[in-house]
Coordinates of C-alpha atoms and ligand atoms in Angstrom, one line a residue:
M1435 CA -62.9 -30.9 -13.8
N1436 CA -63.7 -28.1 -11.3
L1437 CA -66.0 -25.7 -12.9
N1438 CA -65.6 -23.1 -10.3
L1439 CA -64.6 -20.4 -12.9
V1440 CA -62.6 -17.5 -11.7
V1441 CA -63.3 -14.5 -14.0
D1442 CA -61.8 -11.1 -13.0
K1443 CA -61.1 -7.8 -14.6
T1444 CA -57.5 -8.2 -13.5
H1445 CA -57.4 -11.1 -16.0
R1446 CA -57.3 -8.7 -19.0
F1447 CA -54.0 -8.1 -21.0
D1448 CA -53.0 -6.8 -24.3
A1449 CA -51.6 -10.1 -25.4
I1450 CA -51.4 -13.7 -24.0
V1451 CA -48.4 -15.8 -25.0
V1452 CA -49.0 -19.6 -24.4
G1453 CA -45.8 -21.4 -23.4
S1454 CA -42.5 -19.9 -22.1
G1455 CA -40.1 -21.9 -24.4
M1456 CA -37.9 -20.9 -27.3
T1457 CA -40.7 -19.2 -29.2
G1458 CA -42.9 -18.1 -26.3
G1459 CA -40.0 -16.4 -24.7
M1460 CA -39.2 -14.6 -28.0
A1461 CA -42.9 -13.6 -28.5
A1462 CA -43.1 -12.1 -24.9
K1463 CA -39.8 -10.2 -25.4
E1464 CA -40.8 -8.7 -28.8
L1465 CA -44.3 -7.8 -27.7
T1466 CA -43.5 -6.3 -24.3
E1467 CA -40.5 -4.2 -25.9
K1468 CA -43.0 -2.9 -28.3
G1469 CA -45.2 -1.7 -25.5
L1470 CA -47.8 -4.4 -25.0
N1471 CA -48.8 -5.8 -21.5
V1472 CA -48.3 -9.5 -21.9
L1473 CA -49.4 -12.3 -19.8
M1474 CA -47.2 -15.6 -20.5
I1475 CA -48.8 -18.8 -19.3
E1476 CA -46.6 -21.8 -18.8
R1477 CA -48.0 -25.3 -18.0
G1478 CA -45.1 -26.6 -16.1
R1479 CA -43.2 -25.6 -12.9
E1480 CA -41.3 -22.4 -12.5
V1481 CA -37.6 -22.8 -12.9
K1482 CA -35.5 -19.8 -11.8
H1483 CA -32.4 -18.9 -13.9
I1484 CA -29.2 -20.0 -12.0
E1485 CA -30.9 -20.7 -8.7
D1486 CA -32.6 -23.7 -9.9
Y1487 CA -29.8 -25.3 -12.0
D1488 CA -29.2 -28.0 -9.3
T1489 CA -26.8 -30.1 -11.3
A1490 CA -24.9 -27.3 -13.1
L1491 CA -21.8 -27.6 -11.0
K1492 CA -21.8 -31.2 -9.9
A1493 CA -18.8 -33.4 -10.4
P1494 CA -19.3 -36.8 -12.0
W1495 CA -18.8 -38.6 -8.5
E1496 CA -21.5 -36.4 -6.9
F1497 CA -24.1 -38.2 -8.9
A1498 CA -25.6 -41.3 -7.2
H1499 CA -25.3 -43.3 -10.5
R1500 CA -22.5 -41.3 -11.9
G1501 CA -24.8 -39.4 -14.2
K1502 CA -26.3 -42.3 -16.0
V1503 CA -30.1 -43.2 -16.2
P1504 CA -31.4 -44.9 -13.0
V1505 CA -33.9 -47.6 -13.6
H1506 CA -36.8 -45.7 -12.1
S1507 CA -36.1 -42.8 -14.4
A1508 CA -35.9 -44.9 -17.4
E1509 CA -39.6 -46.0 -16.5
E1510 CA -40.9 -42.6 -15.9
L1511 CA -39.2 -40.9 -18.8
W1512 CA -39.6 -43.8 -21.2
A1513 CA -40.1 -41.6 -24.4
N1514 CA -36.8 -39.7 -23.5
N1515 CA -34.8 -42.9 -23.0
R1516 CA -36.3 -45.3 -25.5
F1517 CA -33.5 -44.7 -28.0
G1518 CA -30.6 -43.5 -25.6
T1519 CA -29.9 -41.7 -22.5
L1520 CA -31.3 -38.3 -23.0
A1521 CA -32.9 -37.8 -19.6
N1522 CA -30.1 -38.9 -17.4
E1523 CA -29.1 -37.9 -13.9
E1524 CA -27.5 -34.6 -15.1
T1525 CA -30.3 -33.3 -17.2
G1526 CA -33.4 -35.5 -16.1
P1527 CA -35.0 -32.7 -14.0
F1528 CA -35.6 -30.7 -17.1
F1529 CA -37.5 -33.3 -19.1
T1530 CA -41.3 -34.2 -18.7
N1531 CA -42.2 -37.3 -16.9
D1532 CA -43.9 -39.4 -19.6
K1533 CA -45.6 -41.7 -17.3
Q1534 CA -47.6 -38.9 -15.8
N1535 CA -48.2 -37.2 -19.1
P1536 CA -49.1 -40.1 -21.3
Y1537 CA -49.9 -40.0 -24.9
I1538 CA -51.3 -42.7 -27.4
E1539 CA -49.0 -44.1 -30.1
K1540 CA -51.0 -45.5 -33.0
R1541 CA -47.5 -45.7 -34.7
P1542 CA -44.6 -45.0 -32.5
F1543 CA -43.7 -41.5 -31.8
D1544 CA -40.8 -40.3 -29.6
W1545 CA -42.3 -37.2 -28.0
I1546 CA -39.6 -35.4 -26.0
R1547 CA -41.0 -32.7 -23.8
A1548 CA -39.9 -30.1 -21.4
Y1549 CA -42.8 -28.8 -19.3
H1550 CA -41.3 -25.9 -17.2
T1551 CA -40.1 -22.4 -17.6
G1552 CA -37.9 -22.2 -20.8
G1553 CA -39.4 -25.4 -22.4
K1554 CA -36.8 -27.1 -24.5
S1555 CA -34.7 -24.0 -24.8
M1556 CA -33.2 -25.3 -21.5
H1557 CA -31.4 -28.2 -23.1
W1558 CA -31.2 -27.6 -26.7
G1559 CA -28.1 -28.5 -28.5
R1560 CA -27.8 -24.6 -29.5
Q1561 CA -26.9 -25.5 -33.3
S1562 CA -28.2 -22.5 -35.1
Y1563 CA -28.6 -22.2 -39.0
R1564 CA -30.5 -20.0 -41.4
W1565 CA -32.6 -21.8 -44.0
N1566 CA -31.4 -21.2 -47.7
R1567 CA -33.5 -19.8 -50.6
Q1568 CA -34.2 -23.2 -51.9
D1569 CA -35.6 -24.5 -48.5
F1570 CA -38.5 -21.9 -49.1
E1571 CA -39.0 -22.8 -52.8
A1572 CA -38.7 -26.7 -52.9
N1573 CA -42.4 -27.4 -52.1
A1574 CA -43.6 -25.2 -55.1
K1575 CA -40.9 -26.7 -57.4
E1576 CA -41.6 -30.3 -56.5
G1577 CA -45.3 -29.9 -56.1
L1578 CA -45.1 -31.1 -52.6
G1579 CA -47.2 -30.1 -49.6
V1580 CA -48.0 -26.4 -50.1
D1581 CA -46.0 -23.5 -51.3
W1582 CA -44.6 -21.3 -48.5
P1583 CA -46.3 -17.9 -48.5
I1584 CA -42.9 -16.2 -47.8
R1585 CA -39.3 -16.4 -49.2
Y1586 CA -35.9 -16.2 -47.7
E1587 CA -35.7 -12.4 -48.3
D1588 CA -38.9 -11.9 -46.1
L1589 CA -37.2 -13.6 -43.1
A1590 CA -33.5 -12.4 -43.7
P1591 CA -33.8 -9.2 -41.5
W1592 CA -35.6 -11.2 -38.7
Y1593 CA -32.8 -13.8 -38.8
T1594 CA -30.3 -11.0 -38.1
H1595 CA -32.6 -9.6 -35.5
A1596 CA -32.8 -13.0 -33.6
E1597 CA -29.1 -13.8 -34.1
K1598 CA -28.0 -10.6 -32.6
F1599 CA -30.2 -11.0 -29.5
V1600 CA -29.5 -14.6 -29.0
G1601 CA -25.7 -14.5 -29.7
I1602 CA -24.6 -17.0 -32.2
N1603 CA -20.9 -17.8 -32.9
G1604 CA -19.8 -18.9 -36.4
H1605 CA -17.6 -18.1 -39.4
K1606 CA -18.9 -16.1 -42.3
D1607 CA -18.4 -19.1 -44.9
N1608 CA -20.0 -17.6 -47.8
L1609 CA -22.1 -20.7 -48.8
E1610 CA -25.3 -20.4 -50.6
V1611 CA -26.6 -23.6 -48.9
L1612 CA -26.0 -22.1 -45.5
P1613 CA -26.5 -18.3 -45.4
D1614 CA -24.3 -16.3 -43.2
G1615 CA -25.7 -14.1 -40.4
F1616 CA -24.6 -12.0 -37.6
F1617 CA -21.8 -14.0 -35.7
L1618 CA -19.9 -13.7 -32.6
P1619 CA -16.3 -15.2 -33.0
A1620 CA -16.3 -18.9 -34.1
M1621 CA -15.1 -21.7 -31.9
P1622 CA -11.9 -23.5 -33.0
M1623 CA -11.6 -26.7 -34.9
Y1624 CA -9.3 -29.5 -33.4
S1625 CA -6.4 -30.7 -35.5
P1626 CA -7.9 -33.9 -36.8
E1627 CA -10.9 -31.8 -37.9
R1628 CA -8.8 -29.3 -39.6
H1629 CA -7.2 -32.2 -41.5
F1630 CA -10.6 -33.6 -42.3
T1631 CA -11.7 -30.2 -43.6
E1632 CA -8.6 -29.9 -45.8
M1633 CA -9.1 -33.4 -47.2
M1634 CA -12.8 -32.9 -47.9
K1635 CA -11.9 -29.7 -49.9
K1636 CA -9.2 -31.4 -51.8
K1637 CA -10.7 -34.8 -52.5
L1638 CA -14.5 -34.1 -52.7
N1639 CA -14.7 -30.3 -53.0
R1640 CA -17.1 -30.3 -50.0
P1641 CA -17.0 -27.4 -47.5
I1642 CA -16.8 -28.4 -43.8
I1643 CA -17.5 -25.6 -41.2
I1644 CA -17.3 -25.3 -37.4
G1645 CA -20.7 -25.4 -36.1
R1646 CA -22.7 -22.2 -35.4
T1647 CA -24.0 -22.3 -31.8
A1648 CA -25.9 -20.1 -29.3
N1649 CA -23.1 -19.9 -26.8
L1650 CA -21.6 -16.4 -26.1
T1651 CA -17.9 -16.4 -27.3
K1652 CA -17.8 -12.6 -27.2
P1653 CA -20.8 -11.3 -25.2
Q1654 CA -22.2 -7.9 -26.7
P1655 CA -23.4 -5.0 -24.5
W1656 CA -27.0 -6.2 -24.9
H1657 CA -26.0 -9.6 -23.6
T1658 CA -24.1 -8.3 -20.6
A1659 CA -26.9 -6.0 -19.8
L1660 CA -29.1 -9.1 -19.1
G1661 CA -26.4 -10.6 -17.0
R1662 CA -25.0 -12.9 -19.6
A1663 CA -21.1 -13.8 -19.6
T1664 CA -18.5 -15.5 -21.8
C1665 CA -18.7 -19.3 -22.4
Q1666 CA -16.3 -21.2 -20.1
Y1667 CA -16.1 -24.2 -22.4
R1668 CA -17.5 -26.6 -19.9
N1669 CA -20.1 -28.3 -22.3
K1670 CA -22.6 -28.8 -19.6
C1671 CA -25.1 -26.5 -21.1
A1672 CA -28.0 -28.9 -20.9
R1673 CA -27.8 -28.8 -17.0
G1674 CA -28.4 -24.9 -17.2
C1675 CA -25.6 -22.5 -17.6
P1676 CA -24.7 -20.5 -14.4
Y1677 CA -22.9 -18.0 -16.6
G1678 CA -25.9 -17.3 -18.9
A1679 CA -23.6 -18.0 -21.7
V1680 CA -25.9 -20.4 -23.3
Y1681 CA -29.1 -18.9 -24.8
S1682 CA -32.4 -20.0 -23.3
S1683 CA -35.6 -18.3 -22.6
L1684 CA -34.4 -18.2 -19.0
S1685 CA -31.0 -16.4 -19.9
G1686 CA -32.2 -14.2 -22.7
A1687 CA -35.9 -13.6 -23.6
I1688 CA -37.5 -13.7 -20.2
P1689 CA -35.1 -11.3 -18.6
A1690 CA -35.5 -9.0 -21.4
A1691 CA -39.3 -9.1 -21.2
T1692 CA -39.2 -8.8 -17.5
K1693 CA -37.0 -5.6 -17.8
T1694 CA -39.8 -3.9 -19.6
K1695 CA -42.0 -4.4 -16.4
R1696 CA -44.8 -5.4 -18.9
L1697 CA -44.6 -9.2 -18.4
S1698 CA -46.8 -11.2 -16.2
M1699 CA -46.2 -15.0 -15.8
L1700 CA -48.3 -17.8 -14.6
H1701 CA -46.8 -21.2 -13.9
D1702 CA -48.4 -24.6 -13.4
T1703 CA -51.1 -23.4 -15.6
I1704 CA -52.3 -25.4 -18.6
V1705 CA -54.1 -23.6 -21.4
T1706 CA -57.0 -25.9 -22.4
E1707 CA -58.9 -23.8 -24.9
V1708 CA -58.8 -20.6 -26.8
L1709 CA -62.2 -18.7 -26.3
V1710 CA -63.9 -17.3 -29.3
D1711 CA -66.4 -14.5 -29.2
E1712 CA -69.5 -15.6 -31.0
K1713 CA -70.4 -12.1 -32.3
S1714 CA -67.0 -11.0 -33.8
Q1715 CA -65.6 -14.5 -34.5
K1716 CA -62.3 -13.3 -32.9
A1717 CA -60.5 -14.9 -30.0
K1718 CA -61.2 -13.2 -26.8
G1719 CA -59.0 -15.1 -24.4
V1720 CA -58.1 -18.6 -23.0
R1721 CA -59.5 -21.1 -20.5
V1722 CA -56.7 -22.6 -18.3
I1723 CA -56.7 -25.2 -15.4
N1724 CA -53.9 -25.1 -12.6
Q1725 CA -52.0 -28.3 -12.8
N1726 CA -51.9 -28.6 -9.0
T1727 CA -55.2 -27.3 -7.6
M1728 CA -57.3 -28.0 -10.6
E1729 CA -58.8 -24.5 -10.5
V1730 CA -60.3 -23.4 -13.8
S1731 CA -60.1 -19.7 -14.8
E1732 CA -60.2 -17.5 -17.9
Y1733 CA -57.8 -14.7 -19.2
F1734 CA -58.6 -12.2 -21.8
A1735 CA -56.5 -10.4 -24.4
S1736 CA -56.6 -8.5 -27.8
I1737 CA -54.2 -10.9 -29.4
L1738 CA -52.9 -14.4 -28.7
F1739 CA -49.7 -16.0 -29.5
L1740 CA -49.7 -19.8 -29.3
N1741 CA -46.2 -21.1 -28.6
A1742 CA -46.8 -24.2 -26.7
G1743 CA -44.6 -26.3 -29.0
S1744 CA -45.8 -27.8 -32.3
M1745 CA -47.9 -30.7 -31.0
N1746 CA -49.4 -29.0 -27.9
T1747 CA -50.2 -25.9 -30.0
A1748 CA -52.1 -28.1 -32.6
A1749 CA -53.8 -30.0 -29.7
L1750 CA -54.9 -26.7 -28.2
L1751 CA -56.4 -25.6 -31.6
L1752 CA -58.2 -28.9 -32.0
N1753 CA -59.6 -28.7 -28.5
S1754 CA -60.9 -25.1 -29.0
K1755 CA -64.4 -25.9 -30.5
S1756 CA -67.1 -23.5 -31.1
S1757 CA -70.2 -23.1 -33.1
R1758 CA -68.1 -21.5 -36.0
F1759 CA -65.2 -23.8 -35.6
Q1760 CA -66.6 -27.2 -34.8
N1761 CA -63.5 -29.1 -36.1
G1762 CA -61.2 -27.0 -33.9
L1763 CA -60.1 -23.4 -34.1
G1764 CA -58.7 -22.4 -37.5
N1765 CA -59.2 -26.1 -38.9
D1766 CA -61.4 -25.2 -41.8
S1767 CA -58.8 -26.9 -44.0
D1768 CA -58.6 -30.1 -41.9
Q1769 CA -54.8 -29.5 -41.8
V1770 CA -54.4 -28.9 -38.1
G1771 CA -52.5 -31.9 -36.7
R1772 CA -51.3 -33.2 -40.1
N1773 CA -48.0 -33.0 -42.0
I1774 CA -45.9 -33.8 -38.9
M1775 CA -42.3 -33.4 -39.9
D1776 CA -39.0 -33.8 -37.9
H1777 CA -35.4 -34.4 -38.8
H1778 CA -34.5 -38.1 -38.9
L1779 CA -31.3 -39.1 -37.2
G1780 CA -29.6 -42.2 -35.7
V1781 CA -27.5 -42.8 -38.8
G1782 CA -24.0 -42.1 -39.5
A1783 CA -20.4 -43.4 -39.3
N1784 CA -17.4 -43.4 -36.9
A1785 CA -13.7 -44.0 -37.3
T1786 CA -10.4 -43.9 -35.3
V1787 CA -7.8 -41.3 -36.0
E1788 CA -4.1 -42.1 -36.0
G1789 CA -1.7 -39.4 -34.8
F1790 CA -2.3 -35.9 -33.8
E1791 CA -1.3 -36.9 -30.1
D1792 CA 0.4 -33.6 -29.6
D1793 CA -2.9 -31.7 -29.9
I1794 CA -4.0 -31.4 -26.3
V1795 CA -7.3 -29.9 -25.8
F1796 CA -8.1 -27.6 -22.8
G1797 CA -11.8 -27.3 -21.8
Q1798 CA -14.7 -28.8 -23.4
R1799 CA -15.8 -27.2 -26.6
P1800 CA -19.8 -27.2 -26.6
N1801 CA -19.9 -27.4 -30.3
A1802 CA -19.2 -29.8 -33.2
L1803 CA -18.3 -29.7 -37.0
Y1804 CA -21.1 -29.1 -39.4
I1805 CA -21.2 -30.6 -42.9
P1806 CA -23.7 -28.7 -44.9
R1807 CA -26.0 -30.4 -47.3
F1808 CA -24.5 -31.5 -50.6
R1809 CA -27.2 -33.9 -52.0
N1810 CA -29.7 -32.7 -54.6
W1811 CA -27.8 -29.4 -54.4
G1812 CA -26.0 -27.7 -57.3
A1813 CA -25.1 -30.5 -59.9
D1814 CA -25.8 -33.4 -57.6
K1815 CA -29.0 -35.2 -58.4
Q1816 CA -30.0 -38.3 -56.5
P1817 CA -32.2 -40.9 -58.3
N1818 CA -33.8 -42.3 -55.0
Y1819 CA -34.9 -39.4 -52.9
L1820 CA -35.6 -35.7 -52.8
R1821 CA -34.0 -33.0 -50.6
G1822 CA -31.0 -33.6 -48.5
F1823 CA -29.2 -33.9 -45.1
G1824 CA -26.4 -32.2 -43.1
Y1825 CA -24.1 -33.9 -40.6
Q1826 CA -23.1 -32.9 -37.2
G1827 CA -20.1 -34.5 -35.3
G1828 CA -16.5 -34.1 -35.1
A1829 CA -13.3 -35.4 -33.2
S1830 CA -12.9 -36.2 -29.6
R1831 CA -10.2 -37.7 -27.6
S1832 CA -11.0 -40.5 -25.1
D1833 CA -10.4 -39.6 -21.5
W1834 CA -9.7 -41.3 -18.1
K1835 CA -13.2 -43.0 -18.1
R1836 CA -11.7 -45.3 -20.8
G1837 CA -10.0 -47.1 -17.9
A1838 CA -13.3 -48.7 -16.9
G1839 CA -13.0 -51.1 -19.8
M1840 CA -9.2 -51.7 -19.6
D1841 CA -7.2 -54.2 -17.9
G1842 CA -4.5 -52.9 -15.4
F1843 CA -3.8 -51.7 -12.0
G1844 CA -1.2 -49.9 -10.0
A1845 CA 0.9 -46.7 -10.5
N1846 CA 1.6 -47.2 -14.1
F1847 CA -2.1 -47.7 -14.9
K1848 CA -3.0 -44.6 -12.9
K1849 CA -0.2 -42.6 -14.7
E1850 CA -1.5 -43.8 -18.1
M1851 CA -5.0 -42.7 -17.1
T1852 CA -3.9 -39.1 -16.6
Q1853 CA -2.9 -38.9 -20.2
P1854 CA -5.4 -38.2 -23.0
G1855 CA -6.4 -41.2 -25.0
T1856 CA -6.6 -41.7 -28.8
W1857 CA -8.7 -39.5 -31.2
N1858 CA -11.9 -40.7 -32.6
I1859 CA -14.2 -39.1 -35.2
G1860 CA -17.7 -39.5 -36.2
F1861 CA -20.7 -37.8 -37.9
G1862 CA -24.5 -38.3 -37.6
G1863 CA -26.8 -37.1 -40.3
F1864 CA -29.9 -34.9 -39.8
G1865 CA -32.2 -35.6 -42.7
E1866 CA -35.1 -33.6 -44.2
V1867 CA -38.6 -35.1 -43.7
L1868 CA -41.2 -34.5 -46.4
P1869 CA -44.7 -33.1 -45.6
N1870 CA -47.3 -35.9 -45.7
P1871 CA -50.9 -35.2 -44.6
N1872 CA -51.2 -38.8 -43.3
N1873 CA -48.4 -38.2 -40.7
R1874 CA -50.7 -36.7 -38.1
M1875 CA -51.7 -36.3 -34.6
Y1876 CA -55.3 -35.9 -33.3
L1877 CA -57.3 -35.9 -30.0
D1878 CA -58.7 -39.2 -28.8
P1879 CA -62.5 -38.7 -28.7
E1880 CA -62.9 -40.6 -25.4
K1881 CA -59.5 -40.9 -23.4
K1882 CA -58.7 -37.9 -21.2
D1883 CA -55.7 -37.0 -19.1
K1884 CA -55.9 -36.4 -15.3
W1885 CA -56.9 -32.7 -16.1
G1886 CA -59.7 -33.7 -18.3
I1887 CA -58.0 -32.8 -21.5
P1888 CA -58.5 -35.2 -24.5
M1889 CA -55.2 -37.2 -25.0
I1890 CA -53.0 -36.8 -28.1
V1891 CA -52.8 -39.8 -30.4
F1892 CA -49.9 -40.1 -32.8
D1893 CA -50.2 -41.7 -36.1
A1894 CA -47.0 -41.0 -38.2
A1895 CA -43.9 -42.7 -39.6
F1896 CA -41.1 -42.3 -42.0
G1897 CA -41.9 -42.8 -45.7
E1898 CA -39.9 -44.2 -48.6
N1899 CA -37.9 -40.9 -49.2
E1900 CA -36.6 -40.9 -45.8
I1901 CA -35.7 -44.6 -45.7
A1902 CA -33.8 -44.2 -49.0
M1903 CA -32.0 -41.1 -47.7
R1904 CA -30.8 -42.8 -44.5
K1905 CA -28.9 -45.4 -46.6
D1906 CA -27.1 -42.6 -48.4
I1907 CA -26.4 -40.8 -45.1
A1908 CA -24.6 -43.9 -43.7
S1909 CA -22.6 -44.7 -46.9
S1910 CA -21.6 -41.0 -47.6
A1911 CA -20.3 -40.6 -44.0
A1912 CA -18.2 -43.7 -44.4
E1913 CA -17.0 -42.5 -47.8
M1914 CA -15.8 -39.0 -46.3
L1915 CA -14.1 -40.7 -43.4
E1916 CA -12.3 -43.1 -45.7
A1917 CA -11.3 -40.2 -48.1
A1918 CA -9.7 -38.4 -45.1
G1919 CA -7.6 -41.4 -44.3
F1920 CA -9.2 -42.4 -41.0
K1921 CA -9.2 -46.0 -39.9
N1922 CA -11.7 -48.6 -38.4
I1923 CA -14.8 -47.1 -40.1
T1924 CA -18.1 -48.5 -38.9
T1925 CA -21.5 -47.2 -40.1
Y1926 CA -24.9 -47.4 -38.2
N1927 CA -28.4 -46.9 -39.2
R1928 CA -30.6 -47.6 -36.1
P1929 CA -33.9 -49.2 -37.0
E1930 CA -35.7 -48.1 -33.7
V1931 CA -35.6 -44.4 -34.6
H1932 CA -39.2 -43.0 -34.9
L1933 CA -40.4 -39.5 -35.9
G1934 CA -40.1 -37.2 -32.9
L1935 CA -36.7 -38.3 -31.8
G1936 CA -35.1 -35.6 -33.8
I1937 CA -36.9 -33.3 -31.3
H1938 CA -37.5 -31.0 -34.3
E1939 CA -41.2 -31.9 -34.5
M1940 CA -43.1 -29.4 -36.8
G1941 CA -45.6 -28.7 -39.4
T1942 CA -49.1 -29.2 -37.6
A1943 CA -50.6 -25.9 -38.5
R1944 CA -48.8 -25.0 -41.6
M1945 CA -48.5 -21.6 -43.3
G1946 CA -49.7 -21.3 -46.8
K1947 CA -51.2 -19.0 -49.4
D1948 CA -54.6 -20.7 -49.7
P1949 CA -57.0 -21.1 -46.7
K1950 CA -58.4 -24.2 -48.1
T1951 CA -55.0 -26.1 -47.8
S1952 CA -53.3 -24.4 -45.0
V1953 CA -54.0 -23.1 -41.4
L1954 CA -51.8 -19.9 -41.2
N1955 CA -51.1 -16.9 -43.5
K1956 CA -47.8 -15.3 -44.4
H1957 CA -47.9 -13.4 -41.1
N1958 CA -48.5 -16.5 -39.0
Q1959 CA -52.2 -15.5 -38.3
L1960 CA -54.9 -18.2 -38.5
H1961 CA -56.5 -17.7 -41.8
A1962 CA -60.0 -17.7 -40.1
C1963 CA -59.2 -15.9 -36.9
K1964 CA -56.8 -13.2 -37.4
N1965 CA -55.9 -12.2 -33.8
V1966 CA -54.5 -15.7 -33.1
F1967 CA -50.8 -16.2 -34.1
V1968 CA -49.0 -19.4 -34.2
T1969 CA -45.2 -19.1 -34.4
D1970 CA -43.8 -22.2 -33.1
G1971 CA -42.8 -25.2 -35.3
A1972 CA -46.4 -25.9 -36.1
A1973 CA -46.2 -23.1 -38.7
M1974 CA -43.7 -24.9 -40.9
A1975 CA -44.7 -26.0 -44.5
S1976 CA -41.6 -27.9 -45.0
S1977 CA -38.6 -28.9 -42.8
S1978 CA -35.3 -28.2 -44.4
C1979 CA -32.5 -30.3 -43.0
V1980 CA -31.0 -27.6 -40.5
N1981 CA -31.9 -27.3 -37.0
P1982 CA -35.0 -25.2 -36.8
S1983 CA -35.1 -23.0 -33.7
L1984 CA -33.5 -19.9 -35.2
T1985 CA -36.1 -20.0 -37.9
Y1986 CA -39.0 -20.4 -35.4
M1987 CA -37.5 -17.4 -33.5
A1988 CA -37.1 -15.2 -36.6
L1989 CA -40.7 -16.0 -37.6
T1990 CA -41.8 -15.1 -34.0
A1991 CA -40.2 -11.8 -34.0
R1992 CA -41.5 -10.9 -37.5
A1993 CA -45.1 -11.9 -36.6
A1994 CA -44.9 -9.9 -33.4
D1995 CA -43.8 -6.9 -35.3
F1996 CA -46.8 -7.3 -37.6
A1997 CA -49.3 -8.0 -34.7
V1998 CA -48.2 -4.8 -32.8
T1999 CA -48.5 -2.7 -36.0
E2000 CA -52.0 -4.2 -36.9
L2001 CA -53.1 -3.7 -33.2
K2002 CA -52.1 0.0 -33.3
K2003 CA -54.2 0.3 -36.5
K2004 CA -57.0 -1.3 -34.7
N2005 CA -57.2 -4.1 -37.3
L2006 CA -57.1 -6.9 -34.9
Ligands
FAD122 C1 -31.9 -32.4 -26.4 C2 -32.3 -31.4 -27.4 C3 -31.5 -30.8 -28.4 C4 -31.9 -29.9 -29.2 N1 -31.0 -29.3 -30.1 C5 -31.4 -28.3 -31.0 C6 -30.3 -27.5 -31.7 O1 -29.2 -27.9 -31.6 N2 -30.8 -26.6 -32.6 C7 -32.2 -26.3 -32.6 O2 -32.4 -25.4 -33.5 N3 -33.1 -27.0 -31.9 C8 -32.8 -27.9 -31.1 N4 -33.7 -28.5 -30.3 C9 -35.1 -28.2 -30.4 C10 -35.5 -26.9 -29.8 O3 -35.3 -27.2 -28.4 C11 -37.0 -26.7 -30.1 O4 -37.0 -26.5 -31.5 C12 -37.5 -25.5 -29.5 O5 -37.3 -25.5 -28.1 C13 -39.0 -25.3 -29.8 O6 -39.4 -24.1 -29.2 P1 -41.0 -24.1 -28.8 O7 -41.2 -22.8 -28.2 O8 -41.9 -24.5 -30.0 O9 -41.2 -25.3 -27.8 P2 -40.6 -25.5 -26.2 O10 -39.3 -24.7 -26.2 O11 -40.8 -26.9 -26.0 O12 -41.6 -24.6 -25.4 C14 -43.0 -25.0 -25.3 C15 -43.4 -24.5 -24.0 O13 -44.9 -24.5 -23.9 C16 -45.4 -25.1 -22.7 N5 -46.7 -25.6 -22.9 C17 -47.0 -26.6 -23.6 N6 -48.4 -26.9 -23.7 C18 -48.9 -25.8 -23.0 C19 -50.3 -25.5 -22.6 N7 -51.2 -26.2 -23.2 N8 -50.3 -24.3 -21.9 C20 -49.4 -23.7 -21.4 N9 -48.0 -24.0 -21.7 C21 -47.9 -25.1 -22.4 C22 -44.3 -26.3 -22.4 O14 -44.4 -26.5 -21.0 C23 -43.1 -25.4 -22.8 O15 -42.5 -24.8 -21.7 C24 -33.3 -29.5 -29.3 C25 -34.1 -30.0 -28.4 C26 -33.7 -31.0 -27.4 C27 -34.6 -31.4 -26.3
SF4_123 S1 -20.1 -24.6 -22.1 FE1 -20.3 -22.4 -22.0 S2 -22.6 -22.2 -22.3 FE2 -22.3 -24.2 -21.8 S3 -22.6 -24.4 -19.6 FE3 -20.4 -24.0 -19.9 S4 -20.2 -21.8 -19.7 FE4 -22.3 -22.2 -20.1

């Protein structure tokens, strides 16, 4: 490591935000809009909104391998592609090269990363749901992990705040299990989905809803003011949206923060350590290394927001050692890096649908159906496992690509391929993972990456609760498809799924009431170092079964509001 430190008075800011992804973006927006001068530090390359969405408008035949995963990419992005084809030709540029950024697996962990401006907000699936009241209470009721130091009511106004800014479409469904929020007009269901919804209500008394997603169906003035426009129903969101209709840090939070003229950004700059002032025992700044030049520098601020993604945030805390924090910053409880949770997936059922041929779908809806949790909810009590799961999926009609696997040639064959094929329907479960201190990551004491930073070791796996739940996810999906009268039902429960693949990894610096058993307090402050805030998924004390990013953003906005108030009172 080059120890030629660059220290300069121009390196001082009111706040430093580490990471430019979903939560870093929100932190920077909130802090700058409240008057703070903010430095956002991003380890990856700069991606410019619209300008750098190289694959956004490409047709299938413009990709050398028709959009699939080329062999060299499968090797370099091995964690992304171990299970499927996540980092393919269409989206690959927005995933991290695993070969160049290795990690150690004591037990297998599918770590999907996005090191560039916007982080994983660049290719998220946009499904956005609030947690319900029980989600915040279950740990205490069941004596698992630690009790959340907040309840639904503490976060409700901040959910609304985030929903308005992001722009989430959906119905007000009036369900306790899935609280309503501020919604733009919902997307439509297809006719087999409407049939499925009616049958589930009639036969199983189970509500099915259209998904709630962060695509602008009706932009509001504050969206258009940032250059965001209406969704065109192309379903190519993960390539980057040239209309700004999909929410990402690049389309929303960073432009909003930039507008204040109080945001500075550094790219290619890895934060390696939080610096602590020995006298005050407060954080005073960060040490960074440029990923290309290897130049080491330091930046200073009154408050720090750590938003590097749950695993990298924990790694940063563990690597920040001082005479006071010999086990890593804020790690008096030894909980930093522990309690890794995620959502387990790769389990569900599919079927074919007869009829509904007259329903021709125009455009490609970037959304799915959502089946809210029904297990261990209300009167339902499962003997074999705690908590529950939701399903995402829906109906789709096969297109001209089906011709690749069919016999035939000539004019009639071509004509047939211009017609839509049959309908299929399927649902995959997203199951809650319980907190377990033995599911953990830590820093290898000897092995370092090419920047001299200790490598992350993962040692985590699903437990009995998750394995029992998976069986029910598959059989319940089949039961519903059968009840709806669909045909050729097949279930799947893929054994090669590991923690991480849900890409909802969380829990490595949990919130809690007691500093002896948790890392953060109810305001996302480190118990032991109050001017450091952690508001990414690391903060989670349990995982619910709904997609987490909306909750992370709501927590971030809430913590930023508190931080600025405290800073103004000179309490930080
Ligand atoms: C394919 C896919 C589908 C998804 N679908 C959904 C969905 O439908 N709904 C949902 O809620 N969530 C979804 N997610 C998850 C969602 O993307 C994440 O929850 C969210 O992005 C996490 O936000 P974050 O800020 O914690 O991390 P990120 O968005 O990953 O941002 C972290 C940033 O920090 C940077 N960084 C890391 N370490 C350092 C360091 N040491 N120094 C400086 N910078 C650093 C990274 O480069 C990155 O830019 C999906 C994710 C993927 C990949
Ligand atoms: S489907 Fe909508 S949000 Fe997605 S890329 Fe197309 S226009 Fe953008």
